[in-house]
């Protein structure tokens, strides 16, 4: 077995992995500080913060020979017989000198810097720097400038790690950013006449910046990061299913950042998903009560009264050969779709279940990383993956279809359901939306209202159909509910709730649970997912109501590590990376 010696202790090297010294040390709980290195970018070794003592151990004699000079850990492969010393006096003195160099021209403005609290420079200055400052000459001062409408560059704070430059060259391959001039006059800049505004992944350069040089103007001076509560979720703005962290304070979302998933989005999200939180951050058209139609107007009623009217109205409308139908939105979670389908099919086996319209805009746009640039820590199952912004602007069309196929046997398309409504075959219609935009236009809403005797709309917003419904149920936005989504690749992933339900509303899962009269109080998404996994072979990977860290492919065996997530040692690595804020 291959082994490595770190600070006098021998550790096994996981078979099949290609790690550098930083990764291997982190794996065993030893931190090597770094700035310029990132696991998804090429290795440049220009910050020199990760330099350590490196040597080799003779497998026959056991003799250790050390190199005379310190070596960057990001460029040092972890291989059999490698010896690393990360805590010697020589290494510590080097780290102290590097911190002093990086802070020569750095403004001492931590109290007013938005990066404070999650700044690599701040953290390492405390851990590896010194309290006194010997530089007494005049510092270089550069004016702030905008590199896009939403990104501000504070060149004074920049440590020239070049992560942002490498991102635009290697990941998006648009190359808007460059290093201009040399020496102490070097600075980050855009090419003349070029802006990051046209780059749909531009916001990632803010996440990559280990200091406060690149800042998001949408978040600038609005919150302190230590006040924010972070919730793991999944982006619902397209079918990619990017893993995100929703950060809120006092019931309001302040920003959204990416979470790593090597099977889906790597470390990135698009700007549409990043800034789309505003759609669910208390817009004016959010429903804040349950409504029933009395006369020509809607009147707010208690939740229990609205639910009773729904149940009674649906049953009474199923007469004269007409049936009840349900429109299951592709914005519903898997668990919500399952309970809705179960409720309607339990009312009558002739109930028609249709998938709602799947919005689409433009064409798929794929960014393929430049593999020739290299990637540290690359393995066969964590190779650089393309990032796709899908034209399909719904998060769970495949999950809803899979649920309908299980419950009904075949999926009824939305247009087909409208034809049934037009033909007078539908006596009662239950529409569950949750779309951030109005997906049913006014003419269609008027036609549906004319043909259907009883109409229920469950939504988080006031849309054209809600104005004509007999009962309007206020459901939850994506941020107010927990559940699972199936992305374009067929991977089911769990998203947690980030906000409590609005006053007067209930998460969709709870509304369906009340209609089903499920015992045990509020519905738990894990319990519903466990039921579905037990009943539907397609969801077998979710057996027990839990999903692997990175989700699972539908119809995949739960024992298949490459289908349902990397092996446990890779989980540990990425968990450690997340804890270190992927500096």
XYZ file of C-alpha atoms in Angstrom:
583
model
C 0.000 0.000 0.000
C 1.250 3.490 -0.884
C 1.940 5.671 2.142
C 2.919 9.247 2.843
C 4.661 10.726 5.892
C 3.161 13.992 7.181
C 4.741 15.656 10.213
C 6.212 12.360 11.378
C 3.028 10.305 11.013
C 2.520 7.757 8.253
C -0.797 7.722 6.365
C -2.106 5.488 3.547
C -2.767 7.138 0.189
C -6.216 6.216 -1.224
C -5.784 3.988 -4.239
C -6.576 5.553 -7.590
C -6.462 9.162 -6.454
C -4.099 11.808 -7.738
C -3.735 14.306 -4.925
C -1.320 17.094 -4.170
C 0.196 17.834 -0.785
C -2.558 20.319 0.158
C -5.320 17.795 -0.513
C -3.601 14.886 1.176
C -2.774 16.924 4.262
C -6.362 18.171 4.503
C -7.559 14.592 4.188
C -5.797 13.687 7.438
C -6.689 16.897 9.268
C -3.555 18.946 8.595
C -4.103 22.337 6.989
C -1.586 23.817 4.599
C -2.542 27.469 4.004
C -2.968 28.606 0.399
C -4.477 31.375 -1.714
C -3.929 30.853 -5.437
C -4.675 27.119 -5.580
C -8.196 25.917 -6.329
C -9.179 22.295 -7.051
C -10.954 23.195 -10.308
C -8.333 25.557 -11.723
C -4.824 25.121 -13.073
C -1.867 25.257 -10.689
C 0.224 28.434 -10.884
C 1.976 28.475 -7.473
C 2.311 32.242 -7.371
C 1.156 33.071 -3.824
C 3.854 30.839 -2.231
C 1.776 30.551 0.934
C 1.602 26.761 0.707
C 5.348 26.116 0.680
C 6.383 23.223 2.924
C 9.401 21.022 3.499
C 9.352 18.058 1.136
C 11.483 14.934 0.988
C 11.374 11.244 0.211
C 11.726 8.073 2.211
C 13.825 5.217 0.859
C 11.545 2.127 0.931
C 14.494 -0.197 1.590
C 16.549 1.637 4.181
C 13.896 3.932 5.609
C 16.286 6.866 5.224
C 14.604 10.247 4.707
C 16.188 12.798 2.403
C 14.764 16.320 2.464
C 15.025 18.920 -0.279
C 17.117 21.955 0.737
C 14.447 24.511 -0.170
C 10.759 24.826 0.574
C 8.428 23.620 -2.200
C 4.843 24.737 -3.044
C 2.399 22.143 -1.728
C 0.030 22.754 -4.646
C 2.705 21.505 -7.073
C 3.853 18.584 -4.937
C 2.124 15.288 -5.781
C 1.217 13.019 -2.896
C 2.890 9.759 -3.871
C 4.358 6.747 -2.168
C 7.290 7.630 0.041
C 6.722 11.394 0.014
C 7.628 13.167 3.252
C 5.911 16.439 4.193
C 6.762 18.746 7.075
C 4.202 21.528 7.478
C 4.820 22.754 11.025
C 8.571 23.278 11.309
C 10.108 26.591 12.376
C 11.376 27.056 8.829
C 7.873 26.710 7.353
C 6.329 28.950 9.986
C 8.867 31.691 9.373
C 8.212 31.479 5.648
C 4.461 31.798 6.205
C 5.041 34.832 8.420
C 7.163 36.511 5.728
C 4.606 35.773 2.990
C 1.822 37.281 5.096
C 3.947 40.374 5.705
C 4.578 40.697 1.965
C 0.907 40.287 1.050
C -0.109 42.937 3.570
C 2.452 45.567 2.507
C -0.057 47.587 0.502
C -3.229 46.035 1.846
C -5.553 48.606 3.489
C -6.357 47.896 7.124
C -10.096 48.202 6.542
C -11.401 44.883 7.858
C -14.126 46.600 9.944
C -15.747 48.005 6.794
C -14.828 45.276 4.306
C -17.642 43.009 3.145
C -15.286 40.031 3.073
C -14.650 40.252 6.823
C -15.704 37.064 8.527
C -15.006 34.864 5.496
C -11.670 36.276 4.353
C -8.687 34.008 3.791
C -6.293 36.903 4.262
C -7.885 37.786 7.581
C -7.855 34.183 8.804
C -4.273 33.431 7.801
C -3.031 36.783 9.084
C -4.312 35.793 12.503
C -2.961 32.239 12.305
C 0.354 32.734 10.496
C 1.122 36.460 10.462
C 2.504 38.880 12.995
C 0.887 41.605 15.061
C 3.376 44.395 14.214
C 3.737 46.047 10.814
C 7.278 47.052 9.756
C 6.399 48.765 6.468
C 6.494 52.548 6.998
C 6.739 53.779 3.401
C 3.789 55.166 1.501
C 1.463 52.453 0.280
C 0.277 52.067 -3.281
C -3.327 53.220 -3.541
C -5.536 52.239 -6.480
C -9.059 53.550 -7.080
C -12.010 51.181 -6.957
C -13.467 50.255 -10.298
C -16.294 48.190 -11.709
C -15.525 45.185 -13.876
C -19.262 44.701 -14.472
C -22.533 46.253 -13.398
C -22.648 43.900 -10.408
C -18.968 43.352 -9.534
C -16.648 45.882 -7.938
C -12.854 45.522 -7.927
C -10.887 46.897 -4.961
C -7.378 46.580 -6.345
C -5.818 47.694 -3.038
C -6.940 44.426 -1.484
C -5.907 42.163 -4.360
C -3.090 39.677 -3.660
C -2.741 38.671 -7.352
C -3.758 35.069 -6.828
C -5.192 35.200 -10.412
C -8.053 32.841 -9.616
C -10.497 35.187 -11.344
C -8.288 35.418 -14.430
C -7.913 31.638 -14.652
C -11.668 31.155 -14.226
C -12.507 33.303 -17.238
C -9.767 31.634 -19.299
C -10.233 28.003 -18.287
C -13.863 27.554 -17.226
C -15.895 29.992 -19.325
C -13.056 30.438 -21.850
C -14.188 34.017 -22.470
C -10.983 35.585 -21.079
C -12.415 38.947 -20.038
C -9.924 39.398 -17.179
C -6.164 39.838 -17.415
C -3.177 40.833 -15.301
C -2.068 44.259 -16.503
C 1.509 45.539 -16.004
C 4.102 43.896 -13.759
C 5.708 43.971 -10.333
C 4.090 46.180 -7.723
C 2.200 47.967 -10.522
C 0.372 44.788 -11.572
C -3.414 44.838 -11.320
C -6.451 42.911 -12.482
C -8.327 44.523 -15.359
C -10.690 43.728 -18.184
C -9.545 43.921 -21.772
C -10.356 47.299 -23.359
C -13.975 47.441 -24.423
C -14.749 44.147 -22.665
C -16.961 43.707 -19.620
C -17.969 40.776 -17.461
C -21.608 41.780 -18.004
C -21.874 39.405 -20.966
C -20.504 36.454 -18.993
C -23.447 34.513 -17.469
C -21.109 32.940 -14.881
C -19.408 36.191 -13.873
C -20.533 36.091 -10.249
C -18.275 33.105 -9.597
C -15.192 35.322 -9.630
C -16.502 36.904 -6.412
C -16.769 33.472 -4.787
C -13.275 32.573 -5.976
C -11.628 35.702 -4.571
C -9.971 34.686 -1.256
C -9.819 38.306 -0.081
C -12.093 41.336 -0.438
C -10.847 42.469 -3.839
C -13.850 41.384 -5.916
C -17.188 42.155 -4.295
C -20.791 41.616 -5.294
C -22.482 45.015 -5.478
C -25.860 43.355 -4.954
C -24.714 42.304 -1.467
C -22.299 45.157 -0.743
C -22.768 46.785 2.700
C -26.114 45.045 3.299
C -25.275 42.334 5.841
C -22.424 40.978 7.927
C -21.731 37.368 7.033
C -21.729 36.221 10.654
C -25.389 37.246 10.926
C -26.390 35.001 8.021
C -27.838 31.521 8.461
C -26.877 29.182 5.612
C -29.215 26.537 4.213
C -28.333 23.840 1.679
C -30.681 23.947 -1.282
C -30.979 23.350 -5.024
C -31.417 26.094 -7.623
C -34.858 25.975 -9.265
C -34.247 28.389 -12.137
C -33.441 25.704 -14.707
C -33.097 21.943 -14.992
C -29.358 21.843 -14.228
C -30.102 21.525 -10.504
C -27.091 23.438 -9.201
C -26.339 22.936 -5.527
C -26.587 26.254 -3.702
C -26.330 27.757 -0.240
C -29.199 30.131 0.543
C -28.114 32.686 3.124
C -30.787 34.519 5.119
C -31.198 36.691 8.164
C -34.457 37.379 10.009
C -36.583 35.679 7.377
C -35.097 37.465 4.352
C -32.746 36.027 1.741
C -29.671 38.185 1.215
C -27.572 36.137 -1.181
C -27.173 32.771 -2.866
C -23.809 31.056 -3.357
C -22.802 27.760 -5.009
C -22.147 24.500 -3.183
C -19.853 21.924 -4.693
C -21.317 18.899 -6.434
C -18.831 17.177 -8.786
C -21.712 15.439 -10.611
C -23.748 18.558 -11.325
C -22.258 22.043 -11.087
C -18.751 21.579 -9.691
C -18.190 24.862 -7.782
C -20.219 27.165 -10.024
C -23.671 28.671 -10.545
C -24.925 31.032 -13.228
C -25.881 34.610 -12.482
C -29.550 33.903 -13.189
C -29.601 31.419 -10.344
C -27.413 33.618 -8.146
C -29.670 36.667 -8.343
C -32.955 34.835 -8.852
C -33.498 34.803 -5.080
C -35.168 38.193 -5.505
C -38.158 36.427 -7.058
C -38.842 34.831 -3.674
C -37.625 37.641 -1.431
C -41.043 39.079 -0.569
C -42.268 40.261 -3.994
C -45.556 42.130 -4.075
C -47.506 39.336 -5.778
C -46.929 36.623 -3.142
C -50.131 35.089 -1.808
C -50.527 35.690 1.909
C -53.822 33.934 2.640
C -56.231 31.229 1.477
C -59.095 32.574 -0.607
C -62.515 31.306 -1.708
C -64.759 32.789 -4.359
C -67.925 34.300 -2.912
C -70.039 36.074 -5.461
C -67.739 38.006 -7.749
C -64.899 38.430 -5.307
C -62.411 36.347 -3.374
C -62.559 36.374 0.412
C -59.742 35.316 2.740
C -60.608 32.322 4.912
C -58.880 30.113 7.470
C -56.719 27.297 6.169
C -58.955 24.517 7.493
C -62.049 26.045 5.868
C -60.288 26.386 2.511
C -59.117 22.768 2.622
C -62.629 21.491 3.441
C -64.045 23.437 0.507
C -61.419 21.947 -1.803
C -62.184 18.387 -0.783
C -65.946 18.838 -0.962
C -65.875 20.794 -4.221
C -63.723 18.257 -6.043
C -65.961 15.353 -5.027
C -69.201 17.134 -5.902
C -67.951 18.181 -9.338
C -67.255 14.603 -10.433
C -70.695 13.809 -11.817
C -72.284 13.012 -15.171
C -69.310 11.148 -16.570
C -66.934 14.020 -15.906
C -63.823 13.453 -13.852
C -61.311 15.321 -11.734
C -57.966 16.324 -13.183
C -54.753 17.618 -11.697
C -51.972 19.711 -13.189
C -48.705 18.857 -11.451
C -46.230 21.662 -11.918
C -42.602 20.868 -12.801
C -41.786 23.271 -9.947
C -43.246 20.876 -7.353
C -40.874 18.654 -5.424
C -40.981 14.913 -5.942
C -42.658 14.473 -2.562
C -45.329 17.090 -3.284
C -46.096 15.545 -6.676
C -46.451 12.124 -5.063
C -48.894 13.291 -2.397
C -50.949 15.278 -4.932
C -51.128 12.309 -7.297
C -52.035 10.000 -4.413
C -54.794 12.348 -3.246
C -56.451 12.756 -6.649
C -56.172 9.071 -7.591
C -57.548 8.173 -4.168
C -60.581 10.330 -4.874
C -61.319 8.510 -8.130
C -59.243 6.054 -10.106
C -60.318 7.891 -13.270
C -58.558 11.078 -12.180
C -56.327 12.510 -14.889
C -52.826 13.566 -13.888
C -50.991 15.889 -16.242
C -47.568 17.478 -16.048
C -47.751 21.259 -16.151
C -46.210 23.359 -18.922
C -42.426 23.318 -18.824
C -41.129 26.820 -19.558
C -38.190 27.119 -21.933
C -36.127 30.096 -23.002
C -33.412 30.208 -25.629
C -31.079 27.248 -26.073
C -28.833 25.208 -23.794
C -25.519 26.946 -23.223
C -22.598 24.747 -22.233
C -19.194 25.831 -20.930
C -16.574 23.116 -21.323
C -13.500 23.562 -19.093
C -10.131 23.768 -20.763
C -8.718 20.355 -19.850
C -5.343 21.220 -21.307
C -4.875 23.709 -18.462
C -4.782 20.804 -16.015
C -6.626 20.291 -12.787
C -5.123 19.382 -9.457
C -6.591 16.428 -7.650
C -8.235 15.070 -10.789
C -9.557 11.496 -10.584
C -11.504 9.312 -12.962
C -14.831 10.085 -11.279
C -14.143 13.753 -10.531
C -12.904 14.880 -13.928
C -13.628 18.465 -15.019
C -17.226 18.515 -16.176
C -18.999 20.924 -18.529
C -21.362 23.427 -16.951
C -24.686 23.801 -18.762
C -27.298 26.510 -18.390
C -30.380 24.700 -19.640
C -33.073 26.313 -21.751
C -35.600 24.305 -19.743
C -36.478 26.679 -16.905
C -38.040 24.196 -14.491
C -36.231 22.151 -11.833
C -38.258 18.941 -11.661
C -40.018 18.035 -14.914
C -38.381 14.584 -14.888
C -39.234 13.952 -11.265
C -42.892 14.864 -11.746
C -43.085 12.697 -14.863
C -41.576 9.751 -12.987
C -44.146 10.146 -10.221
C -47.042 10.335 -12.688
C -45.745 7.281 -14.563
C -45.682 5.341 -11.302
C -49.135 6.404 -10.121
C -50.973 6.582 -13.454
C -48.926 4.426 -15.818
C -48.507 7.135 -18.454
C -47.960 10.873 -18.468
C -50.706 13.137 -19.802
C -49.221 16.236 -21.382
C -50.545 19.681 -20.556
C -51.862 20.320 -24.066
C -53.692 16.999 -24.028
C -55.347 17.934 -20.736
C -56.482 21.254 -22.195
C -58.163 19.317 -25.001
C -59.982 17.195 -22.435
C -61.089 20.366 -20.665
C -62.280 21.854 -23.965
C -64.237 18.680 -24.700
C -66.050 18.940 -21.361
C -64.541 15.758 -19.911
C -63.177 17.490 -16.788
C -65.589 18.518 -14.063
C -63.025 19.642 -11.487
C -59.484 20.840 -11.986
C -56.742 21.130 -9.358
C -53.742 23.159 -10.531
C -50.584 23.248 -8.405
C -48.081 25.748 -9.729
C -45.188 27.242 -7.755
C -43.718 28.808 -10.898
C -41.853 32.111 -10.398
C -43.626 33.428 -13.507
C -47.256 33.320 -14.645
C -47.274 30.161 -16.763
C -50.987 30.208 -17.750
C -52.033 33.225 -19.801
C -55.319 35.118 -19.530
C -57.092 33.553 -22.581
C -56.281 30.018 -21.401
C -57.409 30.859 -17.865
C -60.741 32.214 -19.183
C -61.291 29.092 -21.303
C -60.548 26.763 -18.391
C -62.869 28.668 -16.088
C -65.677 28.477 -18.631
C -65.396 24.708 -19.061
C -64.647 23.517 -15.515
C -67.296 23.439 -12.803
C -64.849 23.637 -9.877
C -61.354 25.082 -10.058
C -58.630 24.959 -7.397
C -55.356 26.836 -7.759
C -52.463 26.210 -5.400
C -49.676 28.702 -5.926
C -47.276 31.056 -4.195
C -48.176 33.987 -6.448
C -51.261 35.674 -7.830
C -51.577 34.558 -11.456
C -54.216 34.803 -14.179
C -55.812 31.491 -13.192
C -55.944 32.397 -9.490
C -58.263 35.315 -10.278
C -60.803 32.844 -11.661
C -60.462 29.964 -9.175
C -63.124 28.820 -6.719
C -60.457 28.209 -4.077
C -56.941 29.634 -3.979
C -54.449 27.901 -1.689
C -51.307 29.824 -0.732
C -48.415 27.394 -1.148
C -44.720 27.879 -0.516
C -41.935 29.289 -2.631
C -38.886 27.106 -3.278
C -37.191 28.739 -0.284
C -40.065 27.862 2.047
C -40.199 24.142 1.428
C -38.024 21.066 1.656
C -38.009 18.292 -0.868
C -36.286 16.600 -3.778
C -35.817 17.562 -7.420
C -34.680 15.512 -10.424
C -32.421 17.445 -12.781
C -31.820 17.158 -16.520
C -29.356 14.290 -15.993
C -31.887 12.292 -13.974
C -30.133 12.968 -10.657
C -32.429 13.346 -7.648
C -31.176 15.842 -5.053
C -32.497 17.114 -1.763
C -33.132 20.801 -1.046
C -33.780 22.055 2.470
C -36.150 24.858 3.440
C -34.464 28.229 3.888
C -37.340 30.361 5.176
C -40.359 29.689 7.392
C -43.774 29.735 5.654
C -45.333 33.143 5.139
C -48.181 34.036 7.461
C -51.385 32.660 5.990
C -49.644 30.066 3.805
C -48.514 26.461 4.127
C -45.807 24.525 2.275
C -47.392 22.505 -0.534
C -46.438 19.222 1.114
C -48.413 20.159 4.231
C -51.448 21.199 2.174
C -51.533 17.829 0.424
C -50.980 16.035 3.738
C -53.985 17.831 5.238
C -56.128 16.901 2.236
C -55.024 13.284 2.638
C -55.670 13.496 6.383
C -52.243 12.019 7.066
C -51.628 11.389 10.776
C -48.685 12.706 12.734
C -48.863 16.450 12.214
C -46.832 18.316 9.571
C -45.578 16.122 6.750
C -41.880 15.281 6.623
C -40.393 15.144 3.161
C -38.100 12.285 4.189
C -41.079 10.156 5.244
C -42.894 10.806 1.963
C -39.744 10.086 -0.056
C -39.284 6.832 1.846
C -42.847 5.790 0.936
C -42.247 6.629 -2.706
C -38.922 4.787 -2.783
C -40.600 1.718 -1.335
C -43.427 1.806 -3.878
C -41.677 3.005 -7.050
C -38.580 1.146 -8.339
C -37.406 4.298 -10.143
C -36.799 5.965 -6.776
C -35.103 2.971 -5.125
C -31.929 4.993 -4.537
C -33.871 7.060 -1.974
C -34.701 4.032 0.152
C -35.290 5.058 3.749
C -36.009 8.638 2.709
C -32.385 9.719 2.554
C -30.163 10.613 -0.364
C -26.370 10.498 -0.730
C -24.439 13.729 -0.288
C -24.428 14.486 -4.020
C -27.786 12.950 -4.890
C -28.477 9.769 -6.812
C -29.380 8.807 -10.348
C -32.946 7.556 -10.752
C -33.195 3.803 -11.176
C -29.590 3.411 -9.962
C -28.649 0.921 -7.297
C -28.103 2.558 -3.936
C -24.895 0.534 -3.601
C -23.303 2.049 -6.708
C -20.839 4.716 -5.498
C -20.132 6.205 -8.898
C -23.838 6.602 -9.656
C -24.912 7.879 -6.266
C -21.880 9.869 -5.217
C -18.123 9.481 -4.851
C -16.732 6.956 -2.358
C -16.735 7.982 1.333
C -13.172 9.283 1.323
C -14.109 11.746 -1.439
C -17.160 12.821 0.561
C -14.802 13.605 3.435
C -12.527 15.610 1.170
C -15.299 17.789 -0.239
C -16.871 18.216 3.193
C -13.507 19.492 4.410
C -13.279 21.784 1.394
C -16.702 23.194 2.177
C -15.753 23.771 5.804
C -12.706 25.678 4.639
C -14.918 27.799 2.329
C -12.990 26.371 -0.681
C -10.396 29.105 -0.432
